[in-house]
Coordinates of C-alpha atoms in Angstrom, one line a residue:
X209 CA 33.3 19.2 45.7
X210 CA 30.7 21.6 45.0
X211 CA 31.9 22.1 41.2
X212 CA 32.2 18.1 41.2
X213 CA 28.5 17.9 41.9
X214 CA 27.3 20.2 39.6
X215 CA 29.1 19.1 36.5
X216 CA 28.0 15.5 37.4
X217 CA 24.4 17.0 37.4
X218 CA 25.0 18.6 33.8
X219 CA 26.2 15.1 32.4
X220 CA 23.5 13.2 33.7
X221 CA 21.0 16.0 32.0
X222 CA 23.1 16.2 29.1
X223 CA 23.1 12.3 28.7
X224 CA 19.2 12.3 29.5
X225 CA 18.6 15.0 27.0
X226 CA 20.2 13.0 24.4
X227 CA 18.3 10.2 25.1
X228 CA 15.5 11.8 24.7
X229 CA 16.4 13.1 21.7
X230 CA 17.4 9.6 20.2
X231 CA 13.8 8.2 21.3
X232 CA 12.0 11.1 19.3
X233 CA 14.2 10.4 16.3
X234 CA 13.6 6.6 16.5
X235 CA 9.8 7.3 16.9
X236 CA 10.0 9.3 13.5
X237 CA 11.9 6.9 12.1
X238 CA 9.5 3.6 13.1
X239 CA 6.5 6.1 11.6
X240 CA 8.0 6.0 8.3
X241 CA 8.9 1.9 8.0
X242 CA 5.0 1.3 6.7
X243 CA 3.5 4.5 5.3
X244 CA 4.6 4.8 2.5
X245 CA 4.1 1.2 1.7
X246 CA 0.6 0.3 3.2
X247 CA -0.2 3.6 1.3
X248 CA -0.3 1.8 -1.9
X249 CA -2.9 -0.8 -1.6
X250 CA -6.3 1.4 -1.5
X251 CA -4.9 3.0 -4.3
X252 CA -3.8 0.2 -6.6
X253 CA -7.4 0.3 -8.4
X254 CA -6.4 3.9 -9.5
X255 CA -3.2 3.5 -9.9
X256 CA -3.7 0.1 -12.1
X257 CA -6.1 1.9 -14.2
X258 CA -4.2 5.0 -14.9
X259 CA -0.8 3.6 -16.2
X260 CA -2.6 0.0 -17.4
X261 CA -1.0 -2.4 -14.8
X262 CA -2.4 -6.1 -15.0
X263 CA -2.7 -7.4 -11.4
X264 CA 0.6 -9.8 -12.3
X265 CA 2.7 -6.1 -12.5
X266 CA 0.2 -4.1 -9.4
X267 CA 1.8 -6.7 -7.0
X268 CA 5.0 -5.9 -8.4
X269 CA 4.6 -2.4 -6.5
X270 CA 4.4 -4.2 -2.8
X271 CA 7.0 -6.8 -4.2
X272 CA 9.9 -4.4 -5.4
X273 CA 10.5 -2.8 -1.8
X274 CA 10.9 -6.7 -0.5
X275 CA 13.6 -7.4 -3.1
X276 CA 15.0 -4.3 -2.1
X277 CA 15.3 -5.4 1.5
X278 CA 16.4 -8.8 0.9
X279 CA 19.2 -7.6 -1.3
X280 CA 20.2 -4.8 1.3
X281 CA 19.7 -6.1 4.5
X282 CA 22.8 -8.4 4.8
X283 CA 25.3 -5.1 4.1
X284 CA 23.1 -2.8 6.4
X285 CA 25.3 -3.4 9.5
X286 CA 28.6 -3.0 7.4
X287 CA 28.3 -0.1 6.0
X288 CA 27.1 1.3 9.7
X289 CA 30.5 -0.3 10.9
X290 CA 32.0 1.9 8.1
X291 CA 30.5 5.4 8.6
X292 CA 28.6 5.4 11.7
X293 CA 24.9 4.1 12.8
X294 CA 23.6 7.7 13.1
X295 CA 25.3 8.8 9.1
X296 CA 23.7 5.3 7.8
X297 CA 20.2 6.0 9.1
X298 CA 20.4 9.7 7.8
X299 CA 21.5 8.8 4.3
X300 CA 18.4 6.1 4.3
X301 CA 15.8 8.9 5.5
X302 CA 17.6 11.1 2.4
X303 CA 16.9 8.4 0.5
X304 CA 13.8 7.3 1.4
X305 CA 12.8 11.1 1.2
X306 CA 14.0 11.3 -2.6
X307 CA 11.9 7.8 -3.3
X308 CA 8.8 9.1 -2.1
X309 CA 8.7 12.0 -4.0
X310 CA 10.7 10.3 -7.6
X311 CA 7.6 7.7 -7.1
X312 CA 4.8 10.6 -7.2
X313 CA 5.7 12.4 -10.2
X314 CA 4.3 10.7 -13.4
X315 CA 5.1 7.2 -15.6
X316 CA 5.8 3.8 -15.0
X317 CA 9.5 3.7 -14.4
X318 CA 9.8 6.5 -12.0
X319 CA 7.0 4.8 -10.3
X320 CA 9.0 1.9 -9.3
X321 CA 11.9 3.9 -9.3
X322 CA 11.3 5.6 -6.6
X323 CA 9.6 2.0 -5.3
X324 CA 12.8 0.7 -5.3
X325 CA 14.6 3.8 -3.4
X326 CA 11.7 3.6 -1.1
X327 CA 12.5 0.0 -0.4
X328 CA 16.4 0.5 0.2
X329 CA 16.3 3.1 2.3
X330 CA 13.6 1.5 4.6
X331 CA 15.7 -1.9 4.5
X332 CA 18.8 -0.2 6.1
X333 CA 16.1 1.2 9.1
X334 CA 14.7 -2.1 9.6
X335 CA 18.1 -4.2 9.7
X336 CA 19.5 -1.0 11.9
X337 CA 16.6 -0.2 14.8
X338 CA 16.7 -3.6 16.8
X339 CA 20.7 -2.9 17.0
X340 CA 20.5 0.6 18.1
X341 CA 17.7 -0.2 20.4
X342 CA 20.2 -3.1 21.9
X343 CA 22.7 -0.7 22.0
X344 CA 21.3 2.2 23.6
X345 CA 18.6 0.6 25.7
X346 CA 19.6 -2.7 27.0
X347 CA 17.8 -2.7 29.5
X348 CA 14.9 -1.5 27.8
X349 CA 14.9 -3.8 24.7
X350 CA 11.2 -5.2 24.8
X351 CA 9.5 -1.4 26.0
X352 CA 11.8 0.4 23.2
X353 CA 11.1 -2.2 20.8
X354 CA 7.5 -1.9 21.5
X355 CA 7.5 2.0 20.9
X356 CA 8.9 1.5 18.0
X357 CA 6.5 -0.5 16.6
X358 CA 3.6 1.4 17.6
X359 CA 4.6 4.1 16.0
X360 CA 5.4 1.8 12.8
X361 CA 1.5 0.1 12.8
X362 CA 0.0 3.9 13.7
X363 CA 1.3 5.9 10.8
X364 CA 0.8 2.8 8.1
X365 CA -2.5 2.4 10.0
X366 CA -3.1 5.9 8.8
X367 CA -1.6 5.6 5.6
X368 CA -4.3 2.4 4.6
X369 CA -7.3 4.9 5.7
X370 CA -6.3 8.4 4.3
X371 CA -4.5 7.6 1.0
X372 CA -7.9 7.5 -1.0
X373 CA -9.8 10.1 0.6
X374 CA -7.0 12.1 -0.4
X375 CA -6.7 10.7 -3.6
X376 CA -10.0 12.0 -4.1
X377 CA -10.0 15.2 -2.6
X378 CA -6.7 16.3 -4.1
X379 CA -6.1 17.1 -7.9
X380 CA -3.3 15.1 -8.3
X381 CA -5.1 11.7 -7.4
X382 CA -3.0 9.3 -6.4
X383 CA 0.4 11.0 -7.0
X384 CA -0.9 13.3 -4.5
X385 CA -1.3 10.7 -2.1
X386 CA 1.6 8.8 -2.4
X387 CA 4.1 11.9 -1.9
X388 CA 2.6 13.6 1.0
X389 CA 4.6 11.2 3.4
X390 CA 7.8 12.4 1.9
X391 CA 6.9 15.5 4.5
X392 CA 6.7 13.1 7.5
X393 CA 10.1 11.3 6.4
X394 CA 11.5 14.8 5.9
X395 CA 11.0 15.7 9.5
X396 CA 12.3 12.4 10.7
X397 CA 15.3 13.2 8.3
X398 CA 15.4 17.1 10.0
X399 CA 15.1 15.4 14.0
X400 CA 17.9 12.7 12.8
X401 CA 20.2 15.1 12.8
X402 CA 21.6 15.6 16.3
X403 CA 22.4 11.7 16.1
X404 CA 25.1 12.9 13.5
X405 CA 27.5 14.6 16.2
X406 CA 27.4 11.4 18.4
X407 CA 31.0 9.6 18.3
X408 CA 29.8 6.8 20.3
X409 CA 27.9 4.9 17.3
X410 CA 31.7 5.1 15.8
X411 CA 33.5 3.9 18.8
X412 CA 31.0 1.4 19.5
X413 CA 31.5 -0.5 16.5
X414 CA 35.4 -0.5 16.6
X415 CA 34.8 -2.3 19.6
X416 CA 32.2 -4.8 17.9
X417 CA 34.6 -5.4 14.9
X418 CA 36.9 -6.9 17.8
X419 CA 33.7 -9.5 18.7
X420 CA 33.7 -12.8 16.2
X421 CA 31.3 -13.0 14.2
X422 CA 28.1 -15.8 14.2
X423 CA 28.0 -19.0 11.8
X424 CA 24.7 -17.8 11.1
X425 CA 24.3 -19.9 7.7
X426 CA 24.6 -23.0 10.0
X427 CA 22.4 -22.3 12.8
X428 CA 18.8 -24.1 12.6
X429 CA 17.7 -20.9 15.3
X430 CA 19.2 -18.6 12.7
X431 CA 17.3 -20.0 10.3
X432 CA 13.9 -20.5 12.2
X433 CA 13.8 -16.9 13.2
X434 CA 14.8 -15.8 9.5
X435 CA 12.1 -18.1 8.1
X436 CA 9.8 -16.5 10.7
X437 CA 10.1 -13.0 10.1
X438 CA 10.0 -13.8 6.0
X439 CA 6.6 -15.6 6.7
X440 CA 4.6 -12.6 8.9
X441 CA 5.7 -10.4 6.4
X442 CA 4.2 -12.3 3.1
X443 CA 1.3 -12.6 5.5
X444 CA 1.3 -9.2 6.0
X445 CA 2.1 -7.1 2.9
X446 CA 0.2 -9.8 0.9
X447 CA -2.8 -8.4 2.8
X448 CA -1.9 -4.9 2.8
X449 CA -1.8 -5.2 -1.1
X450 CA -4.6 -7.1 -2.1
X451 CA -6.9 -6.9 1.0
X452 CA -9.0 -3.8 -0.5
X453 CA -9.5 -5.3 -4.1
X454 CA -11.0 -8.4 -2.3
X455 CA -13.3 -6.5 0.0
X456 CA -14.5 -4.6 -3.2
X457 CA -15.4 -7.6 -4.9
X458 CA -17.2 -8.9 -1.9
X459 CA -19.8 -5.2 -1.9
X460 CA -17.5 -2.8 0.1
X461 CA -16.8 0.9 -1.3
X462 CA -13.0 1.7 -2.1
X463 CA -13.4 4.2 1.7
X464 CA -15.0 1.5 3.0
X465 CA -12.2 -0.9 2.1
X466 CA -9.3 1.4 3.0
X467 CA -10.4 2.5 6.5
X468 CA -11.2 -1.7 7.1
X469 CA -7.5 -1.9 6.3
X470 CA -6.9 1.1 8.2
X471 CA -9.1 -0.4 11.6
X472 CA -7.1 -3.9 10.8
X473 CA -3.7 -2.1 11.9
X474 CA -5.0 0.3 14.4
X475 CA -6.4 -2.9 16.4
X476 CA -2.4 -4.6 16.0
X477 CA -1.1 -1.2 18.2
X478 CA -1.6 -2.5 21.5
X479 CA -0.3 -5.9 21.1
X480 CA 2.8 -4.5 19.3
X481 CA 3.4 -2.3 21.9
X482 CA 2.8 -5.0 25.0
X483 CA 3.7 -8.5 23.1
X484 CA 7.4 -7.0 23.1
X485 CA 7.4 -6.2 26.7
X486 CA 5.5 -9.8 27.7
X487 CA 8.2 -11.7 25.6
X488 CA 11.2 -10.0 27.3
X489 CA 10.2 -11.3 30.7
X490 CA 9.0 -15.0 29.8
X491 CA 11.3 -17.7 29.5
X492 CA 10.0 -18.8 26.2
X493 CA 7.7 -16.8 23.7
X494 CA 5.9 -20.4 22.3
X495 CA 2.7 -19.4 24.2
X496 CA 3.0 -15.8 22.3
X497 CA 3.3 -17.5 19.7
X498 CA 0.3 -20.1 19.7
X499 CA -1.4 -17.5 20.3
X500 CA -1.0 -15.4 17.7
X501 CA -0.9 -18.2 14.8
X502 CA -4.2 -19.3 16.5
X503 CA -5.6 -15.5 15.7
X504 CA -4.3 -15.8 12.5
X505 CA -6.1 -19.1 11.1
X506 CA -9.3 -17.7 12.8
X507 CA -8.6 -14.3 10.7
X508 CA -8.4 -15.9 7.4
X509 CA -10.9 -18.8 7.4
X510 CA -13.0 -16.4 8.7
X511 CA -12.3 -14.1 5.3
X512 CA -13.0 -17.1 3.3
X513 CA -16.1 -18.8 4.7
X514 CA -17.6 -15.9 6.9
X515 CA -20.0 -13.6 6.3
X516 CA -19.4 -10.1 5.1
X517 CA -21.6 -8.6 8.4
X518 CA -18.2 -9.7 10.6
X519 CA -15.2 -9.4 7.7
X520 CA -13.9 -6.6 10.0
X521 CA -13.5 -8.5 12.9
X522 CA -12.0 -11.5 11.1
X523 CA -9.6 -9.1 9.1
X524 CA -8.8 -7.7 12.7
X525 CA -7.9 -11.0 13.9
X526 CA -5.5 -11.7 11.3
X527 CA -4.0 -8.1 11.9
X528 CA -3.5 -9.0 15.6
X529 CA -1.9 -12.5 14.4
X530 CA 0.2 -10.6 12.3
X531 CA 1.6 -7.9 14.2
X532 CA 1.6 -10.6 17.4
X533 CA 4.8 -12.0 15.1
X534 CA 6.2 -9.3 14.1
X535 CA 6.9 -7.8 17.1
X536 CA 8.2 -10.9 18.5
X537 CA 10.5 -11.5 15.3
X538 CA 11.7 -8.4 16.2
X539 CA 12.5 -9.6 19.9
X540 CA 14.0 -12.7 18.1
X541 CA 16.5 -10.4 17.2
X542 CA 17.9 -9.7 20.6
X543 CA 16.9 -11.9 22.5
X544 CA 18.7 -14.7 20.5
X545 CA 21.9 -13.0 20.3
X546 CA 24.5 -12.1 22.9
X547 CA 25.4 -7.9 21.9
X548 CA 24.2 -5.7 19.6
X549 CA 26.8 -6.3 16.7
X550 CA 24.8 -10.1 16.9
X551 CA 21.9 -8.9 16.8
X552 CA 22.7 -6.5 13.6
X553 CA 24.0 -9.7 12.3
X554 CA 20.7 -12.1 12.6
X555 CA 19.0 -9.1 11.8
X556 CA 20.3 -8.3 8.4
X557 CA 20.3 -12.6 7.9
X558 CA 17.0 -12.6 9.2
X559 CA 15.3 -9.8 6.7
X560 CA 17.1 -10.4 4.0
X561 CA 15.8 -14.2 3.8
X562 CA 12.6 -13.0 4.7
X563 CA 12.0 -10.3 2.9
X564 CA 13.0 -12.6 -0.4
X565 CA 10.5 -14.8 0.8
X566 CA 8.1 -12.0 1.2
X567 CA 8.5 -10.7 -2.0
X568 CA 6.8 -13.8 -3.5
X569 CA 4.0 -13.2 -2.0
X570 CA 1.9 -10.3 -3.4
X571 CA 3.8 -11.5 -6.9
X572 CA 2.2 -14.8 -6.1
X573 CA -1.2 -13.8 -4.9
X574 CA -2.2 -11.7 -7.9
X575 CA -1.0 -14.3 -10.2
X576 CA -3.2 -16.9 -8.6
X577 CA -5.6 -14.6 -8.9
X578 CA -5.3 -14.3 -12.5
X579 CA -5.3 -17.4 -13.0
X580 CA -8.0 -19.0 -11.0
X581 CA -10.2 -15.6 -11.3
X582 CA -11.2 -15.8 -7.7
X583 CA -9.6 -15.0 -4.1
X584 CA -10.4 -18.6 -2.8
X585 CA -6.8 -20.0 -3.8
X586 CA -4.7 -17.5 -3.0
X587 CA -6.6 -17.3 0.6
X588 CA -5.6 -20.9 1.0
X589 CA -2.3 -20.0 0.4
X590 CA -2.4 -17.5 3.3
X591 CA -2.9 -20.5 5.3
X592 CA -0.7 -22.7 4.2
X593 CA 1.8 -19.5 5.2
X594 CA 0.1 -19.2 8.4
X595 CA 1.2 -23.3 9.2
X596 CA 4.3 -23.1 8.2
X597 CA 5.1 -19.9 10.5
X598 CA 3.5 -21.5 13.9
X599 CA 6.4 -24.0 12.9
X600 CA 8.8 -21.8 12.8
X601 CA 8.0 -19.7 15.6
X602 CA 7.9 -23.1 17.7
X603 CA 11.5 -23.5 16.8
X604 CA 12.5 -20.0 17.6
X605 CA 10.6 -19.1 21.0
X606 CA 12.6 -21.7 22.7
X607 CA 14.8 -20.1 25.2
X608 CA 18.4 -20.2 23.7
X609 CA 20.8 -17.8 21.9
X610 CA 22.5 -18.4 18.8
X611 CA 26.3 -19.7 19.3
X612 CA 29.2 -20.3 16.9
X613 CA 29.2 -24.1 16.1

């Protein structure tokens, strides 16, 4: 009895140490889905200028990591079927490791070379998390999902502020810059690998394969929620990309412009963290919803027709809007599907959609900007964006889960 007890006290510490162990290794992971993205735009001036982009082929550099996740996402969940969860995320934080650094050594092509590893290695992460998180913390889905995202917003918080200081401070200028977060997504590839040993991910999808799979392609939900998360993310990396060249034309310094960028997604990490945990316990997530698209219109009529004294709080308020939607697309996820095999399934649907939507739109933006040689177009666009995803989100925070017709 004795011998019994103890050996059910070493599981249960075993089992907790492994969780633990798993919720380090997704908080590294979640830190490197934006870094080395929202990186980019306080240094697209230098970068531009250097190699003797137009802004048509700068937006290109925000727009070749969405391809990359539209045309990825729908095979993420497959090829974790294939080889394990714990292998797929590994090979993608290799991968994303090799990008970062390809990408910061010199020219155009290996600049969006390494753009385009970048972007395929953080696809598979973002199709994978919600799935793992459903998987491993069921009952834990909106708190996990929140953590995840927290650590997401912080580190590509940080990566808006620092990446021209250190631009400036470091000989290699922007190269510089860019690659030093290949060291932060080569300790998240170092703590990712206890998840290798784990035969569960393995036996947990053999037993997934056995669940049918969703009619996706003919669900309206599916496609709200897909539709969604493609609209908060033009929103998003649009602003990401071009946010600092606008605030420069308007009198801020290139600092000044990448910390207000920087303050933008420090302010989202409170409601990514407790919009998550909010949304799992209502019935419905339209109020979360209102609420954030609300934020959002205030952000970016407030850009356009406000004065430059309060530009940080309206750029703010479109950050909150923004991440508001993001973490409940992410919830979408889950909370619309029935096990975690579903949820991998509108997840890779969901971002690959999206993100092809997404891609459009800092390829979009700078061309209207060409074009029209002003920011007043393109800012209307954002709101015409911001409509069409209170819409969606309408649809999609109705209390249902997608079935097969």
């Amino acid at each position: 009895m004795e011998h019994s007890t103890k050996t059910l006290r070493n599981s249960n510490s075993t089992a907790a140490e492994t969780k633990v162990f798993l919720l380090i290794g997704i908080i590294f992971i979640g830190a490197n889905l934006r870094a080395p993205l929202t990186s980019v735009g306080p240094l697209l001036s230098s970068i531009r200028e250097q190699l003797h982009l137009s802004s048509t082929a700068g937006g290109m550099l925000t727009t070749v990591p969405l391809l990359a996740f539209a045309a990825l996402s729908p095979f993420a969940a497959k090829v974790a079927n294939k080889v394990g969860m714990g292998n797929t995320l590994f090979l993608s934080l290799l991968l994303l490791t090799m990008g970062i650094f390809i990408r910061s050594t010199s020219g155009i092509s290996l600049l969006f070379i390494g753009t385009l590893f970048i972007g395929l290695a953080i696809a598979v992460c973002n199709v994978l998390l919600p799935s793992l998180i459903k998987q491993d913390f069921a009952h834990n889905v909106g708190l996990m999902t929140g953590v995840y995202a927290v650590s997401m917003n912080l580190c590509g918080a940080i990566g808006s502020g620092i990446s021209h200081p250190i631009s400036v401070a470091s000989s290699l200028g922007w190269k510089g810059a860019l690659g030093c977060w290949g060291i932060l997504s080569f300790i998240a590839l170092l703590l990712w690998v206890p998840q290798l040993k784990k035969s569960g991910y393995q036996k947990q999808a053999k037993t997934l394969k056995k669940t049918p799979s969703l009619s996706l392609w003919k669900s309206k939900l599916a496609w709200q929620i897909s539709l969604y998360m493609g609209l908060q993310s033009v929103l998003f990396y649009t602003i990401i990309a071009w946010m600092p060249d606008i605030l420069k034309e308007q009198g801020l310094t290139s600092d000044d412009a990448g910390w207000t960028l920087s303050f933008m997604q420090l302010a989202i990490i409170p409601f990514t963290f407790l919009i998550p945990i909010i949304a799992g316990k209502l019935n419905n997530q339209r109020g979360l919803v209102t609420i954030s698209g609300v934020l959002l219109f205030i952000g970016i009529i407030g850009i356009l027709y406000g004065p430059l004294s309060f530009i940080k709080l309206f750029i703010i308020s479109s950050g909150i809007g923004i991440g508001s939607a993001f973490s409940l697309a992410m919830m979408f996820f889950t909370l619309r599907t029935s096990n975690a095999k579903e949820a991998a399934e509108l997840s890779g649907m969901a971002q690959s959609l999206g993100y092809l939507l997404a891609a459009l739109g800092p390829f979009l933006f700078g061309l209207l900007h060409d074009v029209t040689h002003g920011w007043t177009i393109p800012l209307f666009l954002l709101l015409f964006f911001s409509l069409l995803l209170f819409l969606c989100g309408m649809g999609a925070g109705k209390n249902r889960v997608i079935e097969n017709s």
